[in-house]
Amino acid sequence: MGGKAKKTAPVDSKPKKTAQDDTKAKKGAQDTPKPAETPAQALFGKWTGKTPVTLLNEFVQKNTGWHKPEYLMHGGPNSYNCTIRLSKSDKKQPAPISVHFKPEATDSTLLKHKTSLEARHVAATFVLHRLRSDTNLHRMLPPMHREYWLDLEKLRQVNTSEWVYVADPFAAKIAREKHFEERAVKQAKRREQAVRAEAGHKEELLPPAQRRRWEEMAEIGMSERHRETVEAVVRTWTTNWGVTDNSSETGGDPGARQALIKQGFREVHVDEALGHTTTREQALDWLCVHVPEDDLPQQVMQRAYRASATVVTSDERALSVQLAAKRLARAGFPTSKCKIMVGQKLDEQPDMPDAL
């Protein structure tokens, strides 16, 4: 019988590490270069949340018709500066509307940056603050951009413009342009009113409320002859222009005299009118009826009427009256009074100046 085979010990294929081997391994690890840090890692460090550019792109994508933000880079290394242009297509507008945003410097953030990436994210933070300043979006920003947001918030507290901090900058731009256009029209209208006022149209200087009332007053168009007839009837049949038994005690309207003189009436006519009336409105009615047209301020005359217009007639007597009235008017007498006097005493012309 054969004997049992002897078991041999397993042979270890891995050589045992010596202290010399450990030293070589450590030295090799030290010699292996570390992977280069990306610009984003250099800027944000261990930040794993969303960046300002990402947040801005997401906000733009949620708004219908808005185009992708355009980042316009300026400057060079160590002096990069970025501005952002947002644009939108609107069916009501013939061309896309665009709005430019230029970041502002604060205590924590300057306008010049070392890299273009840094400038881009600072500009995006600025635009986000303009569009979302009414939210707590700064809590989602990296630390350095969060600090920039808080600095911008301090500037917002002292900026009272209603066109700056809005969620829709395009609607704000349209409203702002419309506002300035309307203001330019008003300024041009005021300049025109000043020119017209210098030419005698004193109604242009009235306050807006009084001017509106003046423009809304009813105006009746009639021939010169009919108008003179109406005024004669009013003068003849109106016996009470507002004077009461105690009018002398009350003293009437103390500011009426200066107000009427300022409107263009002569002092002597105003004093006479206030002798028959107690208020400014009553005095104005009296003046419009009794004062000759040549002495009336321009604003109380019909816009289309000219006192110097000549009426051609085939009536020999009417033509004689008109010519005689013109001759007397050249001496300084009111034209309307001359016509009335000549009509009554056509054959007594030598005595008319004394009568007038």
XYZ file of C-alpha atoms in Angstrom:
356
model
C 0.000 0.000 0.000
C 1.244 3.273 -0.879
C 1.652 6.078 1.655
C -0.497 9.283 1.731
C 0.642 12.282 -0.315
C 1.993 15.139 1.679
C 0.083 18.440 1.446
C 2.199 21.289 0.241
C 1.668 24.827 1.538
C 0.023 27.237 -0.980
C 2.436 29.479 -2.707
C 1.651 33.250 -2.237
C 1.769 34.823 -5.689
C 1.858 38.408 -4.306
C 5.199 39.508 -3.003
C 5.231 41.045 0.389
C 5.474 44.906 0.489
C 8.532 46.258 2.027
C 9.143 49.683 3.596
C 11.071 50.642 0.491
C 8.007 49.959 -1.668
C 5.786 52.207 0.509
C 8.250 55.060 0.154
C 8.228 54.738 -3.625
C 4.400 54.735 -3.725
C 4.137 57.919 -1.695
C 6.698 59.615 -3.856
C 4.785 58.617 -7.024
C 1.550 59.985 -5.643
C 3.183 63.297 -4.905
C 4.618 63.507 -8.401
C 1.175 62.963 -10.084
C -0.263 66.435 -11.022
C -3.727 67.387 -9.708
C -6.460 68.096 -12.300
C -6.647 71.771 -13.172
C -9.445 73.804 -11.520
C -12.153 74.935 -13.946
C -13.126 78.629 -14.151
C -16.510 77.777 -12.635
C -14.861 76.025 -9.679
C -12.533 78.956 -9.213
C -15.522 81.334 -9.140
C -18.117 79.355 -7.155
C -15.922 77.016 -5.106
C -18.016 74.202 -3.583
C -21.340 75.844 -4.581
C -23.678 73.213 -6.068
C -26.810 75.325 -6.560
C -27.942 77.239 -9.631
C -25.841 80.082 -10.967
C -27.180 83.603 -11.771
C -26.940 82.930 -15.527
C -28.999 79.747 -15.156
C -31.654 81.507 -13.082
C -31.903 84.329 -15.598
C -32.231 81.939 -18.536
C -34.996 80.032 -16.742
C -36.918 83.240 -16.014
C -36.658 84.373 -19.640
C -37.846 80.996 -20.945
C -41.010 81.224 -18.840
C -42.100 84.449 -20.565
C -43.760 84.077 -23.946
C -42.090 85.936 -26.790
C -38.885 86.722 -24.897
C -35.632 85.975 -26.690
C -32.535 84.410 -25.172
C -30.445 86.991 -23.242
C -27.545 88.515 -25.141
C -24.365 88.965 -23.095
C -22.293 91.812 -24.530
C -18.725 91.664 -23.251
C -16.479 94.712 -23.047
C -12.880 95.220 -22.014
C -10.152 92.586 -21.637
C -8.306 90.503 -19.017
C -8.668 91.900 -15.495
C -11.050 94.574 -16.795
C -14.022 92.670 -18.211
C -17.405 94.337 -18.105
C -20.658 92.805 -19.323
C -24.005 94.307 -20.321
C -27.150 92.316 -21.119
C -29.734 92.948 -23.805
C -33.193 91.423 -23.467
C -35.562 91.453 -26.433
C -39.133 90.429 -27.136
C -41.268 89.905 -30.221
C -44.735 91.436 -30.128
C -47.388 91.245 -32.837
C -48.418 94.822 -32.037
C -44.903 96.105 -32.687
C -43.275 96.119 -36.151
C -39.860 95.206 -34.727
C -38.667 93.390 -31.582
C -38.491 95.522 -28.463
C -35.122 95.504 -26.703
C -33.977 96.695 -23.293
C -30.332 97.113 -22.236
C -29.086 96.523 -18.700
C -25.773 97.913 -17.465
C -24.682 96.744 -13.979
C -24.027 99.267 -11.241
C -21.001 99.186 -8.941
C -21.524 98.681 -5.192
C -19.343 98.405 -2.100
C -18.937 94.654 -2.619
C -18.778 94.492 -6.406
C -16.891 96.601 -8.908
C -17.629 97.017 -12.604
C -14.288 95.558 -13.776
C -13.657 91.811 -13.351
C -10.756 89.445 -13.853
C -12.588 87.008 -16.127
C -15.447 87.230 -18.597
C -17.284 84.488 -16.674
C -17.271 86.578 -13.518
C -18.528 89.628 -15.423
C -21.293 87.558 -17.014
C -22.675 86.271 -13.703
C -22.495 89.707 -12.063
C -24.511 91.171 -14.962
C -27.041 88.336 -14.680
C -27.417 89.061 -10.951
C -28.046 92.721 -11.737
C -30.776 91.885 -14.280
C -32.406 89.377 -11.913
C -32.591 92.070 -9.246
C -34.234 94.495 -11.672
C -36.806 91.895 -12.717
C -37.369 90.039 -9.415
C -36.585 92.577 -6.708
C -39.971 91.897 -5.088
C -38.989 88.277 -4.341
C -36.470 86.423 -2.138
C -34.580 85.082 -5.131
C -31.287 86.157 -3.560
C -31.479 83.129 -1.268
C -30.860 80.909 -4.289
C -27.715 82.776 -5.356
C -24.076 81.941 -4.573
C -22.665 83.848 -1.558
C -20.788 86.543 -3.483
C -23.749 87.275 -5.785
C -26.135 87.225 -2.834
C -24.083 90.002 -1.267
C -24.241 91.964 -4.529
C -28.037 91.566 -4.549
C -28.298 92.968 -1.009
C -26.167 95.961 -1.994
C -28.433 96.570 -4.985
C -31.424 96.388 -2.674
C -30.010 99.330 -0.705
C -29.814 101.337 -3.924
C -33.404 100.431 -4.744
C -34.613 102.006 -1.501
C -33.480 105.438 -2.711
C -34.520 105.000 -6.368
C -38.122 106.151 -6.769
C -38.425 105.582 -10.515
C -41.471 103.513 -11.419
C -39.924 102.287 -14.677
C -36.848 100.492 -13.287
C -37.864 97.629 -11.001
C -40.548 95.785 -12.960
C -41.078 92.170 -14.014
C -41.912 93.195 -17.600
C -39.320 95.747 -18.762
C -40.801 95.854 -22.267
C -44.227 97.043 -21.117
C -42.483 99.555 -18.860
C -40.423 100.846 -21.787
C -43.537 101.332 -23.946
C -45.346 103.121 -21.098
C -42.289 105.292 -20.420
C -41.932 106.328 -24.064
C -45.640 107.127 -24.226
C -45.322 109.205 -21.055
C -42.457 111.263 -22.462
C -44.251 111.732 -25.787
C -47.328 113.051 -23.996
C -45.158 115.319 -21.869
C -43.441 116.668 -24.980
C -46.841 117.386 -26.541
C -47.968 119.208 -23.390
C -44.769 121.251 -23.318
C -45.208 122.199 -26.963
C -48.817 123.145 -26.261
C -47.753 125.324 -23.324
C -45.184 127.059 -25.509
C -47.857 127.645 -28.130
C -50.213 128.994 -25.471
C -47.530 131.405 -24.279
C -47.034 132.653 -27.836
C -50.783 133.043 -28.328
C -51.067 134.837 -24.999
C -48.442 137.343 -26.086
C -50.502 137.889 -29.240
C -53.560 138.762 -27.177
C -55.225 135.398 -26.504
C -55.185 135.757 -22.724
C -57.433 132.718 -22.232
C -54.342 130.605 -22.860
C -53.052 131.695 -19.436
C -56.126 130.517 -17.531
C -55.680 127.620 -15.081
C -56.597 124.209 -16.574
C -59.962 123.987 -14.765
C -61.062 127.488 -15.836
C -59.741 126.952 -19.338
C -61.729 123.739 -19.650
C -64.853 125.557 -18.484
C -64.182 128.313 -21.013
C -63.766 125.857 -23.878
C -66.955 123.976 -22.909
C -69.105 127.108 -22.916
C -71.780 127.248 -25.572
C -70.959 129.451 -28.553
C -73.610 130.739 -30.955
C -72.617 131.802 -34.452
C -74.555 134.671 -36.009
C -74.001 137.570 -38.317
C -72.621 140.855 -37.040
C -75.949 142.616 -37.530
C -77.887 139.983 -35.588
C -75.327 139.963 -32.807
C -75.540 143.724 -32.428
C -79.336 143.456 -32.285
C -79.152 140.823 -29.518
C -76.683 142.904 -27.508
C -78.886 145.979 -27.873
C -81.897 144.028 -26.570
C -79.872 142.748 -23.591
C -78.613 146.230 -22.773
C -82.108 147.724 -23.060
C -84.109 145.149 -21.122
C -81.634 144.032 -18.456
C -82.236 146.311 -15.471
C -80.658 144.250 -12.685
C -77.108 142.897 -13.072
C -76.915 141.502 -9.583
C -76.987 144.681 -7.514
C -78.969 144.307 -4.311
C -79.951 146.790 -1.629
C -77.116 145.676 0.657
C -74.457 145.333 -2.084
C -72.700 148.481 -0.918
C -72.443 147.015 2.571
C -70.979 143.679 1.504
C -68.413 145.262 -0.820
C -68.892 142.610 -3.532
C -65.985 140.439 -4.656
C -62.713 142.004 -3.417
C -60.587 140.163 -5.977
C -62.858 140.778 -8.945
C -61.218 144.039 -10.021
C -57.684 142.683 -10.306
C -58.900 139.447 -11.892
C -60.818 141.290 -14.630
C -57.940 143.668 -15.299
C -55.621 140.674 -15.586
C -57.956 139.195 -18.205
C -57.391 142.277 -20.377
C -60.239 144.674 -19.551
C -59.468 148.356 -19.049
C -59.543 149.682 -15.490
C -62.160 152.319 -16.239
C -64.475 149.690 -17.733
C -63.929 147.309 -14.799
C -64.721 150.032 -12.270
C -67.916 150.902 -14.126
C -68.952 147.249 -14.313
C -68.381 146.717 -10.593
C -70.594 149.735 -9.951
C -73.482 147.792 -11.501
C -72.657 144.285 -10.182
C -71.437 142.497 -7.052
C -69.476 139.459 -8.309
C -66.815 138.774 -10.907
C -69.180 136.655 -13.039
C -71.822 139.385 -13.094
C -69.206 142.027 -13.909
C -67.892 139.883 -16.773
C -71.412 139.603 -18.224
C -71.867 143.362 -17.963
C -68.503 144.037 -19.640
C -69.163 141.648 -22.529
C -72.434 143.434 -23.301
C -71.546 147.071 -22.689
C -67.878 147.458 -23.607
C -67.295 148.309 -27.290
C -65.793 145.489 -29.313
C -62.647 147.476 -30.034
C -61.913 147.527 -26.296
C -62.793 143.888 -25.522
C -59.955 141.449 -24.780
C -59.288 138.969 -27.538
C -60.436 135.947 -25.515
C -64.036 137.139 -25.199
C -64.423 137.625 -28.942
C -65.467 134.902 -31.339
C -62.398 133.109 -32.693
C -63.616 133.353 -36.270
C -64.864 136.945 -35.993
C -62.772 139.949 -36.970
C -64.106 143.411 -36.111
C -62.249 144.872 -39.090
C -64.027 142.689 -41.678
C -65.822 144.658 -44.400
C -69.331 143.664 -45.470
C -70.147 144.437 -49.095
C -73.753 145.563 -49.598
C -75.808 147.032 -52.411
C -77.920 149.153 -50.009
C -76.856 152.766 -50.570
C -77.850 153.878 -47.056
C -76.086 150.903 -45.407
C -72.961 151.648 -47.413
C -73.093 155.305 -46.346
C -73.490 154.258 -42.703
C -70.516 151.922 -42.973
C -68.222 154.506 -44.553
C -69.244 157.224 -42.078
C -68.706 154.846 -39.148
C -65.205 154.026 -40.457
C -64.299 157.714 -40.625
C -65.409 158.264 -37.036
C -63.648 155.091 -35.846
C -60.338 156.438 -37.207
C -60.625 159.257 -34.675
C -60.539 156.697 -31.875
C -64.237 156.099 -31.268
C -65.492 152.501 -30.836
C -66.601 151.033 -34.162
C -69.845 149.595 -32.792
C -70.834 152.903 -31.180
C -70.042 154.726 -34.411
C -72.324 152.426 -36.400
C -75.189 152.941 -33.972
C -74.770 156.709 -33.905
C -74.411 157.006 -37.681
C -77.461 154.832 -38.205
C -79.491 157.145 -35.991
C -78.088 160.487 -37.215
C -76.757 159.915 -40.725
C -77.691 163.466 -41.776
C -76.108 165.088 -38.699
C -72.505 163.920 -39.106
C -70.890 167.196 -37.966
C -72.590 166.798 -34.551
C -71.707 163.108 -34.137
C -68.298 163.528 -32.452
C -69.931 165.595 -29.724
C -72.673 163.006 -29.328
C -70.145 160.167 -29.117
